[in-house]
Coordinates of C-alpha atoms in Angstrom, one line a residue:
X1 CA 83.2 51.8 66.3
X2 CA 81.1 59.8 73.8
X3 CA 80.9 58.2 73.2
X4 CA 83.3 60.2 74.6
X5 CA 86.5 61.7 73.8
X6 CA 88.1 59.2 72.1
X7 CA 87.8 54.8 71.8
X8 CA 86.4 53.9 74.7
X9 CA 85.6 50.1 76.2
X10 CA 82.3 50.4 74.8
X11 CA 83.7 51.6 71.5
X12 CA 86.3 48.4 71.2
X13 CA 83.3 46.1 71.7
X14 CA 81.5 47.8 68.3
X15 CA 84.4 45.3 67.2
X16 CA 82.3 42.8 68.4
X17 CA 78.8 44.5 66.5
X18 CA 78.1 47.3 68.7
X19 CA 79.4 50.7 67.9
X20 CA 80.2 52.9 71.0
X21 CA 82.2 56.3 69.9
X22 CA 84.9 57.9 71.3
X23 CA 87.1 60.3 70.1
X24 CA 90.5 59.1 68.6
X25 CA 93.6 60.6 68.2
X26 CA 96.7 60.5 66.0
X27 CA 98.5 61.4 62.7
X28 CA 100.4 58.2 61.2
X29 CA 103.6 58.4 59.8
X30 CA 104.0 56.9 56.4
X31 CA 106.3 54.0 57.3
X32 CA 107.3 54.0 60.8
X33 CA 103.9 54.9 62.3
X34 CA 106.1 55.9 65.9
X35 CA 108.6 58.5 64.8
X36 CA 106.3 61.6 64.3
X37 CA 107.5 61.6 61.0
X38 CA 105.3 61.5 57.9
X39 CA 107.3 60.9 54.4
X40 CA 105.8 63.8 52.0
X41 CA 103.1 62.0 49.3
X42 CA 102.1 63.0 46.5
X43 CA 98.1 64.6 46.4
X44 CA 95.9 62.1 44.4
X45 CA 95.1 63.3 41.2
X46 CA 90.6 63.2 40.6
X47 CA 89.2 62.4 37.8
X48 CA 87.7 65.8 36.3
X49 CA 84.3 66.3 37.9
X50 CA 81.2 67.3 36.0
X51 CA 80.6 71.0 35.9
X52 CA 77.6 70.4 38.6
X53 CA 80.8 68.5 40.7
X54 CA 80.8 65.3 42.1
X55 CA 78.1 63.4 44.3
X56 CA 79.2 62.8 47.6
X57 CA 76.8 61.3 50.0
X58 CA 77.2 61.1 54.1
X59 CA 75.1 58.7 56.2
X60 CA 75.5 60.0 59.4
X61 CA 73.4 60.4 62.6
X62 CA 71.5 64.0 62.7
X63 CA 69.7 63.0 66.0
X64 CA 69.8 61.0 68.9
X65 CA 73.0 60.0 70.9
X66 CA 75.6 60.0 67.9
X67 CA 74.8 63.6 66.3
X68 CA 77.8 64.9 67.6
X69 CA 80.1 62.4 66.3
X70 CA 78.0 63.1 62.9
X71 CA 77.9 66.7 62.9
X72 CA 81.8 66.5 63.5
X73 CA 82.4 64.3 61.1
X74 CA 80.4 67.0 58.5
X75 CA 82.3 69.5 59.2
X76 CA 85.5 68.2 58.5
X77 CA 83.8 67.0 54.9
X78 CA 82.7 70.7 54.5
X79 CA 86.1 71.9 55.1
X80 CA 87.2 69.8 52.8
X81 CA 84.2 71.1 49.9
X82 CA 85.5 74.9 50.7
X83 CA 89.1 74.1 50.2
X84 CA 88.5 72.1 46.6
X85 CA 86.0 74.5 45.6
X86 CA 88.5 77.4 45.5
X87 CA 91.1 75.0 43.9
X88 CA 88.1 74.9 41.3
X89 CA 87.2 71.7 42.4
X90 CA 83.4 71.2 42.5
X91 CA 81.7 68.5 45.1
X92 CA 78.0 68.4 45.7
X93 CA 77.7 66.5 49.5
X94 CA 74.6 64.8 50.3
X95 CA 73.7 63.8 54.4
X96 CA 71.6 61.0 55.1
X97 CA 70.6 60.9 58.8
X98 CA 71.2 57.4 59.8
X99 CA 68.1 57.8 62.5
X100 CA 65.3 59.1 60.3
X101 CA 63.7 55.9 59.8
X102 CA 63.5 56.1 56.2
X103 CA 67.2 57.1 55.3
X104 CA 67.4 53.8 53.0
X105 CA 64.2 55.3 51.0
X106 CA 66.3 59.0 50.8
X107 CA 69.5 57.3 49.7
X108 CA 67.7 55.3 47.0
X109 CA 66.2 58.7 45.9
X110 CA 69.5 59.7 45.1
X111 CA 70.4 60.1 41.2
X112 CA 72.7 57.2 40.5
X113 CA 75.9 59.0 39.9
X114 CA 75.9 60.2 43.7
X115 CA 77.6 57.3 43.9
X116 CA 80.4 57.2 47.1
X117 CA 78.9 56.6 50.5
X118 CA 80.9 57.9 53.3
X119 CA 79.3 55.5 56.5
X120 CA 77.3 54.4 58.1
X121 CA 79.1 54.8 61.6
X122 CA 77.1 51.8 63.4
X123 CA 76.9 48.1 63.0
X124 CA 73.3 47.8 62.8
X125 CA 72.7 51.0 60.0
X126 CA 75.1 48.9 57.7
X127 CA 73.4 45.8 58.2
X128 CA 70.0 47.5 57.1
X129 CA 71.9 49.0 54.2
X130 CA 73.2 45.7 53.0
X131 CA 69.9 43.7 53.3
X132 CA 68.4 46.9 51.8
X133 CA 70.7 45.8 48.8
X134 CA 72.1 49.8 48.5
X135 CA 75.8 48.1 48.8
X136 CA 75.2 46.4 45.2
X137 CA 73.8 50.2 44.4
X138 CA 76.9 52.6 45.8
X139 CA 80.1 52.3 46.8
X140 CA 79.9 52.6 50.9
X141 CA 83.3 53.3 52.5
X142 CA 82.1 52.6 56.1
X143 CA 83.2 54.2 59.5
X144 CA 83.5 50.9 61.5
X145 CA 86.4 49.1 62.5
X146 CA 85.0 45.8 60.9
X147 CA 82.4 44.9 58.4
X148 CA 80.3 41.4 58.4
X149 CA 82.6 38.3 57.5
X150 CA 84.0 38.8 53.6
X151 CA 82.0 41.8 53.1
X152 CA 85.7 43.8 53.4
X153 CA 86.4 44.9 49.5
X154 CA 83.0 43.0 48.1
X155 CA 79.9 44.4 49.5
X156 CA 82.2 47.9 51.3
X157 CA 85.1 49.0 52.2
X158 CA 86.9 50.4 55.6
X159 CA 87.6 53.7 56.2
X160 CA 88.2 53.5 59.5
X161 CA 91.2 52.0 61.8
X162 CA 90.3 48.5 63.2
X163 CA 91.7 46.2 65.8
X164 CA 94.1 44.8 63.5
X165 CA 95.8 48.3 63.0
X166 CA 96.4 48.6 66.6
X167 CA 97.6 45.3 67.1
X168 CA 100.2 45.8 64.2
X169 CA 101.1 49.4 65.2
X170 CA 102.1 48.0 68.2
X171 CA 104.3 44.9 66.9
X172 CA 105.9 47.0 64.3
X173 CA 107.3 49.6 67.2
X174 CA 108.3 46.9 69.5
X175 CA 109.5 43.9 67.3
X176 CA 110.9 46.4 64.2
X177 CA 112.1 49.5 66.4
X178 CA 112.9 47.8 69.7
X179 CA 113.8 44.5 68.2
X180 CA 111.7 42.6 71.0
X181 CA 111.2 39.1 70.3
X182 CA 109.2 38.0 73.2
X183 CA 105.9 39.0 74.5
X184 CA 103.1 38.7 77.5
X185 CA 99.7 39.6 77.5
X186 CA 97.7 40.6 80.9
X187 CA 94.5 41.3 80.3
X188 CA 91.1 41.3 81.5
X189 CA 88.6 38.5 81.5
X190 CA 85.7 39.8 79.2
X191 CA 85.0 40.1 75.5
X192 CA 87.3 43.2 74.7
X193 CA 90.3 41.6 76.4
X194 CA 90.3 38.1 74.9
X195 CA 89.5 39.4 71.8
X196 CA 92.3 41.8 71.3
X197 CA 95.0 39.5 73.0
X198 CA 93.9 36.8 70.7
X199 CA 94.3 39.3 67.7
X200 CA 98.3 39.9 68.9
X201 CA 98.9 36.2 69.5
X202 CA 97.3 35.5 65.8
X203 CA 99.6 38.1 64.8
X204 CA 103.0 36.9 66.5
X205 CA 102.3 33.4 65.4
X206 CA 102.6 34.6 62.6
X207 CA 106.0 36.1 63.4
X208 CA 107.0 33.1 64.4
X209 CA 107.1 34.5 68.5
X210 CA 105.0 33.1 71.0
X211 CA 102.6 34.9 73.8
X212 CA 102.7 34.1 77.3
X213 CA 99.2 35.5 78.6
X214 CA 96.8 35.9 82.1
X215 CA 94.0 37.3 82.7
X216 CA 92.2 39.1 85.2
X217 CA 88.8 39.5 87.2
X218 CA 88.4 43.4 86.1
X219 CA 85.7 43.6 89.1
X220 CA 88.1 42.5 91.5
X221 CA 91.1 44.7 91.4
X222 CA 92.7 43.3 94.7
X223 CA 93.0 40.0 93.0
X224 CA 95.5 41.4 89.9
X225 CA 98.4 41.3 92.0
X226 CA 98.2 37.7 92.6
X227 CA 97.0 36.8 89.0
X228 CA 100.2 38.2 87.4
X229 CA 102.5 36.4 89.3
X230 CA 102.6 33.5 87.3
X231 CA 103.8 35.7 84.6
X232 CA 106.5 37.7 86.7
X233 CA 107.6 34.3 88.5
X234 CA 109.2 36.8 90.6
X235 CA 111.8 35.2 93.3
X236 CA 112.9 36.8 96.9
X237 CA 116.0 36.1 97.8
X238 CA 116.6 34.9 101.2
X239 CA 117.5 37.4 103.6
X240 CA 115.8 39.6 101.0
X241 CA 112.1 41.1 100.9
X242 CA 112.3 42.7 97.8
X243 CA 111.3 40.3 94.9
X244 CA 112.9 39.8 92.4
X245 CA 111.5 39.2 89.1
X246 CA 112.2 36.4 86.2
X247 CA 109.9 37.7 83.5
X248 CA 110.7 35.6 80.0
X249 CA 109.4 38.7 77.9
X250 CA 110.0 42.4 77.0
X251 CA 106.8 44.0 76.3
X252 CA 103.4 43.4 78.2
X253 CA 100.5 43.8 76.4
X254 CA 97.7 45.8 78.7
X255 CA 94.1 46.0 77.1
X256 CA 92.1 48.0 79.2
X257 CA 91.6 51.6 79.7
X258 CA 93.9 54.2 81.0
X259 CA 91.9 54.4 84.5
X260 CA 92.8 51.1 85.4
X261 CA 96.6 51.4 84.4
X262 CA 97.4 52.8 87.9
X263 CA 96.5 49.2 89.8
X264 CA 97.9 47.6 86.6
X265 CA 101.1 48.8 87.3
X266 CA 101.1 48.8 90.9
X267 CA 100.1 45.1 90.6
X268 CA 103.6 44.1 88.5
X269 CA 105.6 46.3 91.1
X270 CA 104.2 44.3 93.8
X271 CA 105.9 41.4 92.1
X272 CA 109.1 43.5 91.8
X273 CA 108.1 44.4 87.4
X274 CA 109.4 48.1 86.5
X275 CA 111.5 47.3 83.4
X276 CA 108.3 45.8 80.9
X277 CA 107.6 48.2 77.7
X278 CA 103.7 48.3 78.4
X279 CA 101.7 48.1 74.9
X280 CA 98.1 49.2 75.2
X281 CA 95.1 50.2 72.9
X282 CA 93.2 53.2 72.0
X283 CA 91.4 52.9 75.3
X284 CA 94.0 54.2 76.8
X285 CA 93.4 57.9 74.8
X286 CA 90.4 58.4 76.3
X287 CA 92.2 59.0 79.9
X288 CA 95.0 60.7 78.4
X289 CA 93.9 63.3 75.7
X290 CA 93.9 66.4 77.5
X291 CA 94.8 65.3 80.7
X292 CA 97.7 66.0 83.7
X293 CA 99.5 62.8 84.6
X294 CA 100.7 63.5 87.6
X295 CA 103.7 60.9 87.4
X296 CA 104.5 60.5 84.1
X297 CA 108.0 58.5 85.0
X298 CA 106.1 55.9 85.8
X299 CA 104.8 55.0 82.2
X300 CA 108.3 55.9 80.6
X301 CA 107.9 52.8 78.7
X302 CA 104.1 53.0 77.9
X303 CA 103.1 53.2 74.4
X304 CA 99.6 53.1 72.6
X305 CA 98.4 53.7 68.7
X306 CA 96.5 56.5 67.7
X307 CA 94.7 57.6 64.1
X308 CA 95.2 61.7 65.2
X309 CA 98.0 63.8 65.8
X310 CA 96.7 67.6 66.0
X311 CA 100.8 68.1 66.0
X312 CA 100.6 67.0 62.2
X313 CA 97.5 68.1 61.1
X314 CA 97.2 69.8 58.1
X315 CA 96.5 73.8 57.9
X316 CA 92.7 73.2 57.2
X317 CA 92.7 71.1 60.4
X318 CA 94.7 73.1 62.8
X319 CA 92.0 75.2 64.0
X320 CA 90.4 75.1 67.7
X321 CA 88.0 72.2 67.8
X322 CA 89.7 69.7 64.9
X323 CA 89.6 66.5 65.7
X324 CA 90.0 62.7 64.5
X325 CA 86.1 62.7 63.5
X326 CA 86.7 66.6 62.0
X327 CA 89.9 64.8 60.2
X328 CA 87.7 61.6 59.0
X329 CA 84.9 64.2 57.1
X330 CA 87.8 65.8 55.4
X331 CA 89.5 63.1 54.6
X332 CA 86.6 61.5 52.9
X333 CA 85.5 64.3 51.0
X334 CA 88.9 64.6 49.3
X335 CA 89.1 61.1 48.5
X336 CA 85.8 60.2 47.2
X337 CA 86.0 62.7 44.8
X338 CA 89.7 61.4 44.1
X339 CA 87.9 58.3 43.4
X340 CA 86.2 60.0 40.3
X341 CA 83.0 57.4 40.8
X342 CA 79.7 58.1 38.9
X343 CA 78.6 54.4 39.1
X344 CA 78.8 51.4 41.2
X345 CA 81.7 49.7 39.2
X346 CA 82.5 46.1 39.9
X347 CA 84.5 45.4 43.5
X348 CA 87.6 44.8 42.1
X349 CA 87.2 48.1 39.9
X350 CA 86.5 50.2 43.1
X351 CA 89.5 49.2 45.1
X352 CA 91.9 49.8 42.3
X353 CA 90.5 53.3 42.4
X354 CA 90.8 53.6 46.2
X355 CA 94.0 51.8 45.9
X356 CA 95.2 55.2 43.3
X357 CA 93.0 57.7 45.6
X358 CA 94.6 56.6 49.0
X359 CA 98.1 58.5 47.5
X360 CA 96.4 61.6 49.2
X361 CA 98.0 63.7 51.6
X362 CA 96.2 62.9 54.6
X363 CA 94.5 64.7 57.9
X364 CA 94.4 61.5 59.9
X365 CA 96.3 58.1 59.7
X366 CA 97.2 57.4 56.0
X367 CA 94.9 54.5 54.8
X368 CA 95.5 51.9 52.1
X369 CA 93.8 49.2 50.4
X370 CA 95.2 46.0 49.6
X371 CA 94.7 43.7 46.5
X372 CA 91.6 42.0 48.4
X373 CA 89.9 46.0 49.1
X374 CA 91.0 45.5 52.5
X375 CA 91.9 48.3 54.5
X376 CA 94.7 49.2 56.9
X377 CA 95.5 52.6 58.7
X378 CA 99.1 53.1 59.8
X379 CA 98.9 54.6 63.2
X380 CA 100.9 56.7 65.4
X381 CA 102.4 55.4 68.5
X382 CA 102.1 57.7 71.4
X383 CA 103.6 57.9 74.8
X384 CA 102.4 59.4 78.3
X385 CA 103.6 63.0 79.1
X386 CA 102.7 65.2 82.6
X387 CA 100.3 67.1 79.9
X388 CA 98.3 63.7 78.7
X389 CA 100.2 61.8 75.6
X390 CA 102.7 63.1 73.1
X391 CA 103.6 61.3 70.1
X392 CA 106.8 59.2 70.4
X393 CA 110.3 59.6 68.9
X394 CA 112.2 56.0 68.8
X395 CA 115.3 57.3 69.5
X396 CA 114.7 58.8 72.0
X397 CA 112.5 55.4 73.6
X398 CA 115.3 53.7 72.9
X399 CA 117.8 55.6 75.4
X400 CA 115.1 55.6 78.3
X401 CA 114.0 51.8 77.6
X402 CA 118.2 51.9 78.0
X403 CA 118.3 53.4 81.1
X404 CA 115.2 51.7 83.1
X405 CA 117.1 48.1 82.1
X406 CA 120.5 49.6 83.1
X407 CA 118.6 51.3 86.8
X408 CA 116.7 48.0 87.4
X409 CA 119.5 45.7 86.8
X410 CA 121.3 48.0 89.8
X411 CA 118.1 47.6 92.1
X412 CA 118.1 43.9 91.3
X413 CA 122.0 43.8 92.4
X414 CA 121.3 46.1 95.8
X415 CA 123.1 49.1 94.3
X416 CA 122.3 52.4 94.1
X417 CA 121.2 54.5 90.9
X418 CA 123.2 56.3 88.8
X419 CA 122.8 59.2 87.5
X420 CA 123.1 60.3 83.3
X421 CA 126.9 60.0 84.2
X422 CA 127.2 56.5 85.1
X423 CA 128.2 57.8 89.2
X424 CA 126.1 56.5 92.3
X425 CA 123.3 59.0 93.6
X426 CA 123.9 58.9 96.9
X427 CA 121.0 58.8 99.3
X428 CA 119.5 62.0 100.9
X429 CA 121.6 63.9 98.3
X430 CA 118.3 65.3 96.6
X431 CA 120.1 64.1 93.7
X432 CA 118.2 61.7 91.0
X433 CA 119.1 60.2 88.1
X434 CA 118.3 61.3 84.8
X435 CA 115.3 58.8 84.6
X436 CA 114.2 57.3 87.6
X437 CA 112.9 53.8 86.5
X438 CA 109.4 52.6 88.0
X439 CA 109.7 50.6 91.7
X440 CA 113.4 52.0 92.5
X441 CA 112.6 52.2 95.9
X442 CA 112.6 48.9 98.2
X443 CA 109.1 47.7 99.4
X444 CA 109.8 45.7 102.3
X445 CA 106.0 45.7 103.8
X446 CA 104.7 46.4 100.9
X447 CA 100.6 47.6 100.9
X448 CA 98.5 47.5 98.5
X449 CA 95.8 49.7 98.4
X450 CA 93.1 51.1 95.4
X451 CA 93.8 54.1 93.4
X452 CA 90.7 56.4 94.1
X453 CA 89.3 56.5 90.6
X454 CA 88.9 52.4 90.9

């Protein structure tokens, strides 16, 4: 699914068919993906490899644009061959470069029992592989976040996170750890945005909660303002030239990518907005991984899922350089030979063995396989720090999604503040509360004007 540091906008749309990489991050935790906390799992258990050790083969881009993504994703896999082979565990690992013309021909050449396939990482390589017929030959574990309609545990399988992941990642922190119940969507007017907003009102139907949605020009950012007032509905009281906002929902669904979050928040203030927990997407990593935020406060209640946590990375992974791609190779290495495949068994047959294998201890996100071979990764949720993003701790999101309500419902009245006491900050005091909620500060005239990286 750069190809940069992390998803990108051009990477979401490879859920659409094209495949642009970025670099991901996160570590899941087992159950409750947004508490940094990872329940201890037993290793899978592989079948006993043949004294030559098991076939493992990679088809992964060696040249052109994607090689480092490829070469990353290698390494991690031979990691993975050194640590088994001095736990006695033997693994012969095969690379097919994906842009050598005849990589179909040099997979076919293959003996048979190199049977697990660990890729291809575009749309169109997996296409050629499956009208190739090599999908009715080997077991491919693809690293896309979707596969052609019903392919999913019949022709392949996933071993990747997909849109769906986020979109649950996301429910699950707000609607199970929050307990929000009502939701809005802003989001921009192109593929990637009315694709992933459709996903989460798919998946609160289903929940039996509603989405109230706009959408925006993304070339126009002067117009975003204006386009989210319908959902704000914000009133100004007479006498008044603050507004005062009558949002009917909790959270606020944002996909786009971290560089426009600056005007996307700026636009909700202008309609008087600073108590929303903002959900967005793996885009937003890309913008954050390694980065200074210079005012963090004002995403307090930002959250986005992740498949890599370098905070919860196994030893083998901890060194400088690891990565999500550096934790996919390992990952896959480990569990194709936990798979114990010499032969392309039946569909069924291979996702009751991935079903067994996914037991692992994991590098990245844990992955499992439901009855129907589909796949889903159970992502971190991470938050905005002044040093980039930091995983989140619910607790802890649940005092300071506390204390913006508690601050805004004071600015709403015309009171002042409070500090982590409960007394009034006094103006010109220096003194601030312990959390200073976005938009505390009256904007009688206010003006908007672009961020510089618009």
């Amino acid at each position: 699914m750069r190809i940069s540091t992390t998803y990108s906008r051009a990477f979401a749309r490879l859920t659409l068919g094209l495949l642009a990489l970025l670099l991901l991050g996160s570590l899941s935790a087992c159950k409750m993906p947004f508490t940094g906390q990872q329940s201890p799992v037993a290793p899978a258990h592989p079948v006993a490899p043949s004294s030559a050790g098991t076939c493992v083969a990679l088809a992964l881009p060696a040249s052109g644009p994607y090689a480092p993504i490829g070469g990353k994703i290698r390494q991690g896999a031979q990691m993975a061959q050194k640590e088994m082979a001095a736990n006695g565990v033997n693994m012969r690992l095969e690379i097919i470069n994906t842009e050598a013309p005849d990589w179909l021909q040099k997979l076919k050449a293959l003996p048979p029992s190199c049977t697990v396939v660990g890729g291809p990482l575009q749309a169109s390589n997996y296409a050629q592989a499956r009208n190739a017929g090599a999908t009715a030959e080997r077991a491919f574990f693809t690293f896309l976040p979707s596969l052609e309609q019903g392919d999913e545990g019949t022709r392949a399988w996933r071993f990747f996170p997909s849109p769906q992941d986020q979109i649950d990642a996301l429910i699950g922190f707000a609607s199970d750890g929050l307990s929000i119940r009502s939701y809005g969507a802003f989001y921009p007017a192109d593929a990637y945005g009315a694709r992933m907003t459709g996903l989460l009102e798919q998946t609160l139907y289903k929940r039996n909660m509603a989405l109230q949605k706009a959408s925006y020009n993304p070339g126009d950012p002067t117009s975003w303002s204006t386009a989210v007032a319908p959902l704000i509905n914000a009133k100004t009281p007479e006498g008044s030239s603050t507004p005062v906002p009558q949002t009917a929902f909790e959270a606020l669904f944002l996909p786009d990518s971290w560089k426009n979050m600056e005007m996307l928040t700026t636009s909700l203030l202008y309609n008087g907005e600073d108590r929303l927990v903002l959900l967005g997407t793996t885009l937003w990593e890309q913008g954050l991984s390694g980065k200074i935020v210079n005012t963090p406060e004002k995403y307090a209640l930002a959250v986005f899922p992740a498949a890599w946590n370098p905070a919860r990375a196994p030893r083998a992974l901890q060194g400088p350089g690891s990565d999500f791609w550096t934790a996919l190779g390992y990952d896959f290495a480990r569990f194709a030979v936990s798979l114990g495949l010499n032969s392309r068994l039946s569909s069924p047959e291979v996702t009751a063995r991935a079903r067994r294998a996914s037991q692992m201890v994991w590098g990245m996100a844990p992955i499992t396989w439901d009855n129907a071979g589909v796949a889903h990764q159970n992502l971190f949720i991470f938050g905005v720090s002044s040093t980039g993003m930091v995983p989140v701790n619910l607790e802890e999101f649940r005092q300071t999604h506390s204390n913006v309500l508690q601050q805004s419902a004071l600015r709403m009245q015309g009171l002042p503040p409070v500090d982590a006491t409960g007394n009034p900050v006094t103006p010109g005091t220096g003194q601030q509360p312990t959390l200073q909620p976005i938009g505390t500060t009256p904007k009688p005239s206010y003006k908007l004007s672009l961020p510089s990286n618009i």
